[in-house]
Amino acid sequence: MEHVFPTYAQYPMEIVSGHDWHLVDSHHKSYLDFTSGIGVCSFGYSNDWIEQSVINQLGKVWHTSNLYPSSLQDEVAASLCPAGMLAFFCNSGTEANEAAFKLARKATGKGKVLAFNNGFHGRTYGSMSLTGNPDIQTGFKPLVPEVSFADYNDPQALDAINEGLAAVILEVIQGEGGVVNGNGEWLQKVAAKCHDQGVLLIIDEVQTGIGRTGMKFAFQHYDLDPDIITCAKALGNGLPIGAMLGKKELAKAFGPGSHGTTFGGNKIALASAKAVLEQLTPKFLAEVQEKSQAVFAAIHKQISPLTVVDSVSGLGLMIGIHLSAAVKVEDVIGQLQENGLLTLSAKHNTLRLLPPLVMSEADLLAGIDQIAAVLAKVAAVSESQSV
Ligand SMILES: *Cc1c(COP(=O)(O)O)cnc(C)c1O
């Protein structure tokens, strides 16, 4: 790509079409997809319900300014929000976190925010400043002030939560950070301390939300009570949309003129989100959980025992396979690509799997077989080299 900034390290093939959970490149090679475009296309690449919803809206009107009310926004907000919350629509995860950061400061009148090392919240100034990863911040200072960091899952982090903070922001499972599961008890203690100290709890569900972990939102696994929730990625199944959800009591701080965006709540993206949420039923989520059990059982049997695998993490169909220093995750991803399987990496040499939630159990297990075979081969090579 000669005419585009080289901000992305890219794989050698271009994907030109897709159906269900399969993708095809420009050389007609097809792939089983364990990425969903980084957790976006959870309903796959040819979902009729979503397509029809978007096509219907395309025939009416694409965009109207937020100067006019939108019953589509209200409808999507009603099905997306937990009870007692309101939505603000934007276009991405980073924008959802910006909105959360701004709302937290304005609603509390306080400036300080606590975030966690190894977290990820986005690339714009506010969300990047909340991202506890030096690789992402390097070269961009000065950052937004008054953000501090604690270690994730560390009991000592509780000491850093006090009434001086506007908010604490965290992921229930750190995605980009290497699929690091939050400890349920620790998360509950953090939430309780926030409540106790009058600190808003912002839960970033951009990657974990919209059914990825087998629940609509990952915080529901641990009965947490966030004040603000952010989501994006899978919400539009590929059309750009983000949303910040917040408790109704916060509405005073986000009155007319306080925050806004031209495209946020765009009707085409909202038509897609509406059809996504209509399919995110309790029955669908139960199926995700069943498939997850089968997949984790296969992983524990076929992959965990391999010498190049240190540990396995995740929840639902968000899966991390932590590789030992003997192998490089990018080499494993390359070999899997050659075999026709697309996978992702995350920090700390993690092979990250985010298959479309609609994938059949048979294809999920076929993908795990392929990964097990490649890792076994890689393990054999690394053992022969170390002899
Ligand atoms: C991807 C991601 C973001 C950023 O979302 P964008 O749409 O890329 O701006 C924020 N938080 C988490 C947890 C993410 O995984």
Tab-separated table of C-alpha atoms in Angstrom, residues 142-384:
chain	number	residue	atom	x	y	z
A	142	PRO	CA	2.492	14.961	26.885
A	143	LEU	CA	-0.514	12.807	27.636
A	144	VAL	CA	-3.726	13.805	29.386
A	145	PRO	CA	-2.727	14.486	33.010
A	146	GLU	CA	-3.980	12.993	36.273
A	147	VAL	CA	-4.162	9.402	35.085
A	148	SER	CA	-2.467	6.856	37.318
A	149	PHE	CA	-1.974	3.130	36.958
A	150	ALA	CA	-2.107	0.094	39.204
A	151	ASP	CA	-1.397	-3.560	38.505
A	152	TYR	CA	-4.323	-5.586	37.233
A	153	ASN	CA	-5.557	-8.336	39.574
A	154	ASP	CA	-3.323	-6.913	42.320
A	155	PRO	CA	-4.971	-6.612	45.779
A	156	GLN	CA	-2.788	-3.525	46.438
A	157	ALA	CA	-4.621	-1.717	43.643
A	158	LEU	CA	-7.549	-1.383	46.072
A	159	ASP	CA	-5.450	1.020	48.165
A	160	ALA	CA	-5.240	3.366	45.195
A	161	ILE	CA	-9.031	3.750	45.037
A	162	ASN	CA	-10.122	6.734	47.117
A	163	GLU	CA	-12.656	9.557	47.006
A	164	GLY	CA	-10.189	11.787	45.156
A	165	LEU	CA	-10.753	9.810	41.955
A	166	ALA	CA	-13.376	10.623	39.347
A	167	ALA	CA	-13.299	7.088	37.979
A	168	VAL	CA	-11.643	3.721	37.678
A	169	ILE	CA	-11.561	2.176	34.202
A	170	LEU	CA	-10.906	-1.486	33.495
A	171	GLU	CA	-11.532	-4.418	31.185
A	172	VAL	CA	-13.068	-7.576	32.670
A	173	ILE	CA	-10.653	-9.526	30.478
A	174	GLN	CA	-7.671	-7.574	29.165
A	175	GLY	CA	-7.857	-8.314	25.443
A	176	GLU	CA	-4.935	-6.641	23.691
A	177	GLY	CA	-2.909	-7.172	26.870
A	178	GLY	CA	-2.879	-10.921	26.199
A	179	VAL	CA	-6.354	-12.231	27.135
A	180	VAL	CA	-5.767	-11.790	30.860
A	181	ASN	CA	-8.841	-12.817	32.851
A	182	GLY	CA	-9.809	-10.529	35.680
A	183	ASN	CA	-10.084	-12.394	38.948
A	184	GLY	CA	-13.806	-12.381	39.834
A	185	GLU	CA	-13.320	-11.668	43.521
A	186	TRP	CA	-10.803	-8.927	42.815
A	187	LEU	CA	-13.163	-7.302	40.314
A	188	GLN	CA	-15.946	-7.376	42.906
A	189	LYS	CA	-13.683	-5.758	45.489
A	190	VAL	CA	-12.682	-3.029	43.061
A	191	ALA	CA	-16.351	-2.387	42.246
A	192	ALA	CA	-17.294	-2.295	45.936
A	193	LYS	CA	-14.472	0.105	46.796
A	194	CYS	CA	-15.478	2.393	43.919
A	195	HIS	CA	-19.051	2.474	45.211
A	196	ASP	CA	-17.872	3.066	48.729
A	197	GLN	CA	-15.643	5.980	47.805
A	198	GLY	CA	-18.005	7.678	45.341
A	199	VAL	CA	-15.781	6.789	42.387
A	200	LEU	CA	-17.406	5.961	39.047
A	201	LEU	CA	-16.627	2.498	37.697
A	202	ILE	CA	-16.134	2.455	33.929
A	203	ILE	CA	-16.064	-1.005	32.390
A	204	ASP	CA	-14.597	-1.182	28.903
A	205	GLU	CA	-16.574	-3.910	27.119
A	206	VAL	CA	-15.352	-2.928	23.664
A	207	GLN	CA	-13.818	-6.380	23.115
A	208	THR	CA	-15.615	-8.495	25.729
A	209	GLY	CA	-19.149	-7.195	25.095
A	210	ILE	CA	-21.980	-8.183	22.726
A	211	GLY	CA	-21.838	-11.884	23.552
A	212	ARG	CA	-18.115	-12.534	23.112
A	213	THR	CA	-17.764	-14.197	26.527
A	214	GLY	CA	-21.146	-15.963	26.420
A	215	MET	CA	-22.992	-13.133	28.178
A	216	LYS	CA	-24.150	-9.866	26.666
A	217	PHE	CA	-21.480	-8.110	28.766
A	218	ALA	CA	-18.571	-9.835	30.503
A	219	PHE	CA	-19.210	-7.987	33.801
A	220	GLN	CA	-22.439	-9.978	34.143
A	221	HIS	CA	-20.368	-13.094	34.913
A	222	TYR	CA	-19.354	-11.413	38.178
A	223	ASP	CA	-22.502	-9.384	38.976
A	224	LEU	CA	-20.630	-6.095	38.805
A	225	ASP	CA	-22.540	-2.825	38.803
A	226	PRO	CA	-20.676	-0.388	36.527
A	227	ASP	CA	-21.685	3.264	36.327
A	228	ILE	CA	-20.479	3.500	32.746
A	229	ILE	CA	-20.022	0.795	30.089
A	230	THR	CA	-18.297	1.265	26.747
A	231	CYS	CA	-18.791	-0.929	23.710
A	232	ALA	CA	-18.018	-0.939	20.012
A	233	LYS	CA	-16.293	-3.712	17.999
A	234	ALA	CA	-19.055	-6.338	17.564
A	235	LEU	CA	-21.942	-3.921	17.992
A	236	GLY	CA	-22.283	-3.221	14.258
A	237	ASN	CA	-20.890	-6.535	12.941
A	238	GLY	CA	-18.495	-4.530	10.747
A	239	LEU	CA	-20.183	-1.157	10.383
A	240	PRO	CA	-18.466	1.474	12.517
A	241	ILE	CA	-20.350	2.139	15.726
A	242	GLY	CA	-19.497	2.635	19.376
A	243	ALA	CA	-21.627	3.384	22.393
A	244	MET	CA	-21.116	4.697	25.886
A	245	LEU	CA	-23.786	3.605	28.341
A	246	GLY	CA	-24.140	5.397	31.642
A	247	LYS	CA	-26.452	5.544	34.608
A	248	LYS	CA	-29.404	7.926	34.248
A	249	GLU	CA	-28.189	10.026	37.187
A	250	LEU	CA	-25.239	11.118	35.028
A	251	ALA	CA	-27.518	12.713	32.409
A	252	LYS	CA	-27.277	16.178	34.009
A	253	ALA	CA	-23.586	16.317	33.101
A	254	PHE	CA	-24.228	15.410	29.471
A	255	GLY	CA	-26.889	17.978	28.581
A	256	PRO	CA	-27.339	19.718	25.221
A	257	GLY	CA	-24.064	21.020	23.804
A	258	SER	CA	-21.833	19.145	26.260
A	259	HIS	CA	-20.611	16.415	23.892
A	260	GLY	CA	-21.342	15.303	20.365
A	261	THR	CA	-20.250	13.810	17.070
A	262	THR	CA	-21.424	14.234	13.477
A	263	PHE	CA	-21.629	10.556	12.555
A	264	GLY	CA	-22.464	9.066	15.946
A	265	GLY	CA	-25.784	7.230	15.776
A	266	ASN	CA	-25.581	7.058	11.969
A	267	LYS	CA	-28.654	5.274	10.635
A	268	ILE	CA	-26.840	2.641	8.558
A	269	ALA	CA	-24.620	1.603	11.479
A	270	LEU	CA	-27.627	1.675	13.802
A	271	ALA	CA	-29.653	-0.529	11.438
A	272	SER	CA	-26.853	-3.068	11.678
A	273	ALA	CA	-26.637	-2.802	15.493
A	274	LYS	CA	-30.408	-3.256	15.750
A	275	ALA	CA	-30.212	-6.530	13.820
A	276	VAL	CA	-27.192	-7.664	15.873
A	277	LEU	CA	-29.027	-7.085	19.152
A	278	GLU	CA	-32.190	-8.769	17.889
A	279	GLN	CA	-30.142	-11.939	17.408
A	280	LEU	CA	-28.293	-11.680	20.724
A	281	THR	CA	-30.986	-13.667	22.533
A	282	PRO	CA	-30.624	-15.768	25.701
A	283	LYS	CA	-30.833	-18.846	23.468
A	284	PHE	CA	-28.012	-17.563	21.265
A	285	LEU	CA	-25.850	-16.772	24.307
A	286	ALA	CA	-26.523	-20.245	25.731
A	287	GLU	CA	-25.291	-21.717	22.450
A	288	VAL	CA	-22.121	-19.627	22.649
A	289	GLN	CA	-21.535	-21.008	26.161
A	290	GLU	CA	-22.077	-24.582	24.985
A	291	LYS	CA	-19.679	-24.138	22.083
A	292	SER	CA	-17.189	-22.531	24.437
A	293	GLN	CA	-17.278	-25.573	26.725
A	294	ALA	CA	-16.582	-27.906	23.814
A	295	VAL	CA	-13.756	-25.674	22.567
A	296	PHE	CA	-12.080	-25.318	25.976
A	297	ALA	CA	-12.397	-29.087	26.551
A	298	ALA	CA	-10.609	-29.690	23.236
A	299	ILE	CA	-7.960	-27.080	24.060
A	300	HIS	CA	-7.277	-28.604	27.478
A	301	LYS	CA	-6.964	-32.037	25.918
A	302	GLN	CA	-5.005	-31.238	22.765
A	303	ILE	CA	-3.196	-27.939	23.330
A	304	SER	CA	-2.510	-27.349	27.045
A	305	PRO	CA	-0.195	-30.389	27.349
A	306	LEU	CA	2.116	-29.212	24.535
A	307	THR	CA	5.586	-28.099	25.654
A	308	VAL	CA	5.329	-24.779	23.798
A	309	VAL	CA	2.129	-23.828	25.640
A	310	ASP	CA	2.530	-22.109	29.017
A	311	SER	CA	-1.152	-21.600	29.808
A	312	VAL	CA	-4.606	-21.016	28.374
A	313	SER	CA	-7.014	-18.222	29.309
A	314	GLY	CA	-10.256	-16.582	28.271
A	315	LEU	CA	-13.990	-16.931	28.571
A	316	GLY	CA	-16.692	-17.810	26.077
A	317	LEU	CA	-15.210	-17.536	22.605
A	318	MET	CA	-12.451	-15.129	23.644
A	319	ILE	CA	-9.420	-17.371	24.003
A	320	GLY	CA	-5.728	-16.851	24.753
A	321	ILE	CA	-3.073	-19.520	24.217
A	322	HIS	CA	0.096	-18.321	25.920
A	323	LEU	CA	3.147	-19.611	24.093
A	324	SER	CA	6.518	-20.241	25.663
A	325	ALA	CA	9.580	-18.239	24.695
A	326	ALA	CA	10.674	-21.184	22.519
A	327	VAL	CA	8.272	-20.103	19.788
A	328	LYS	CA	7.151	-16.807	18.291
A	329	VAL	CA	3.416	-16.287	18.013
A	330	GLU	CA	3.840	-14.603	14.616
A	331	ASP	CA	5.502	-17.764	13.241
A	332	VAL	CA	2.566	-19.837	14.462
A	333	ILE	CA	0.075	-17.386	12.923
A	334	GLY	CA	1.982	-17.549	9.613
A	335	GLN	CA	1.900	-21.350	9.514
A	336	LEU	CA	-1.790	-21.393	10.359
A	337	GLN	CA	-2.441	-18.908	7.548
A	338	GLU	CA	-0.671	-21.196	5.108
A	339	ASN	CA	-2.959	-23.982	6.287
A	340	GLY	CA	-6.016	-21.761	5.782
A	341	LEU	CA	-6.756	-20.678	9.351
A	342	LEU	CA	-6.740	-17.029	10.443
A	343	THR	CA	-5.816	-16.228	14.040
A	344	LEU	CA	-4.651	-13.183	16.035
A	345	SER	CA	-1.900	-12.333	18.456
A	346	ALA	CA	-1.986	-10.300	21.651
A	347	LYS	CA	0.731	-9.068	24.010
A	348	HIS	CA	3.084	-11.501	25.788
A	349	ASN	CA	3.384	-14.018	22.909
A	350	THR	CA	-0.305	-14.873	23.088
A	351	LEU	CA	-2.168	-16.619	20.288
A	352	ARG	CA	-5.591	-14.977	20.492
A	353	LEU	CA	-8.742	-16.588	19.107
A	354	LEU	CA	-11.926	-14.588	18.487
A	355	PRO	CA	-13.962	-16.764	16.093
A	356	PRO	CA	-17.354	-15.548	14.888
A	357	LEU	CA	-19.893	-16.512	17.559
A	358	VAL	CA	-22.067	-18.098	14.872
A	359	MET	CA	-19.381	-20.628	13.854
A	360	SER	CA	-20.531	-24.260	14.009
A	361	GLU	CA	-19.087	-26.405	16.768
A	362	ALA	CA	-17.658	-28.740	14.119
A	363	ASP	CA	-15.671	-25.933	12.487
A	364	LEU	CA	-14.579	-24.548	15.863
A	365	LEU	CA	-13.199	-27.967	16.773
A	366	ALA	CA	-11.619	-28.363	13.317
A	367	GLY	CA	-9.778	-25.084	13.900
A	368	ILE	CA	-8.567	-26.251	17.310
A	369	ASP	CA	-7.300	-29.476	15.678
A	370	GLN	CA	-5.311	-27.402	13.197
A	371	ILE	CA	-3.838	-25.207	15.913
A	372	ALA	CA	-2.912	-28.282	17.971
A	373	ALA	CA	-1.199	-29.837	14.944
A	374	VAL	CA	0.820	-26.717	14.146
A	375	LEU	CA	1.833	-26.212	17.794
A	376	ALA	CA	2.850	-29.886	18.075
A	377	LYS	CA	4.999	-29.522	14.960
A	378	VAL	CA	6.557	-26.318	16.279
A	379	ALA	CA	7.171	-28.013	19.630
A	380	ALA	CA	8.924	-30.926	17.928
A	381	VAL	CA	11.171	-28.512	16.011
A	382	SER	CA	12.021	-26.495	19.122
A	383	GLU	CA	12.821	-29.689	21.049
A	384	SER	CA	15.086	-31.019	18.303
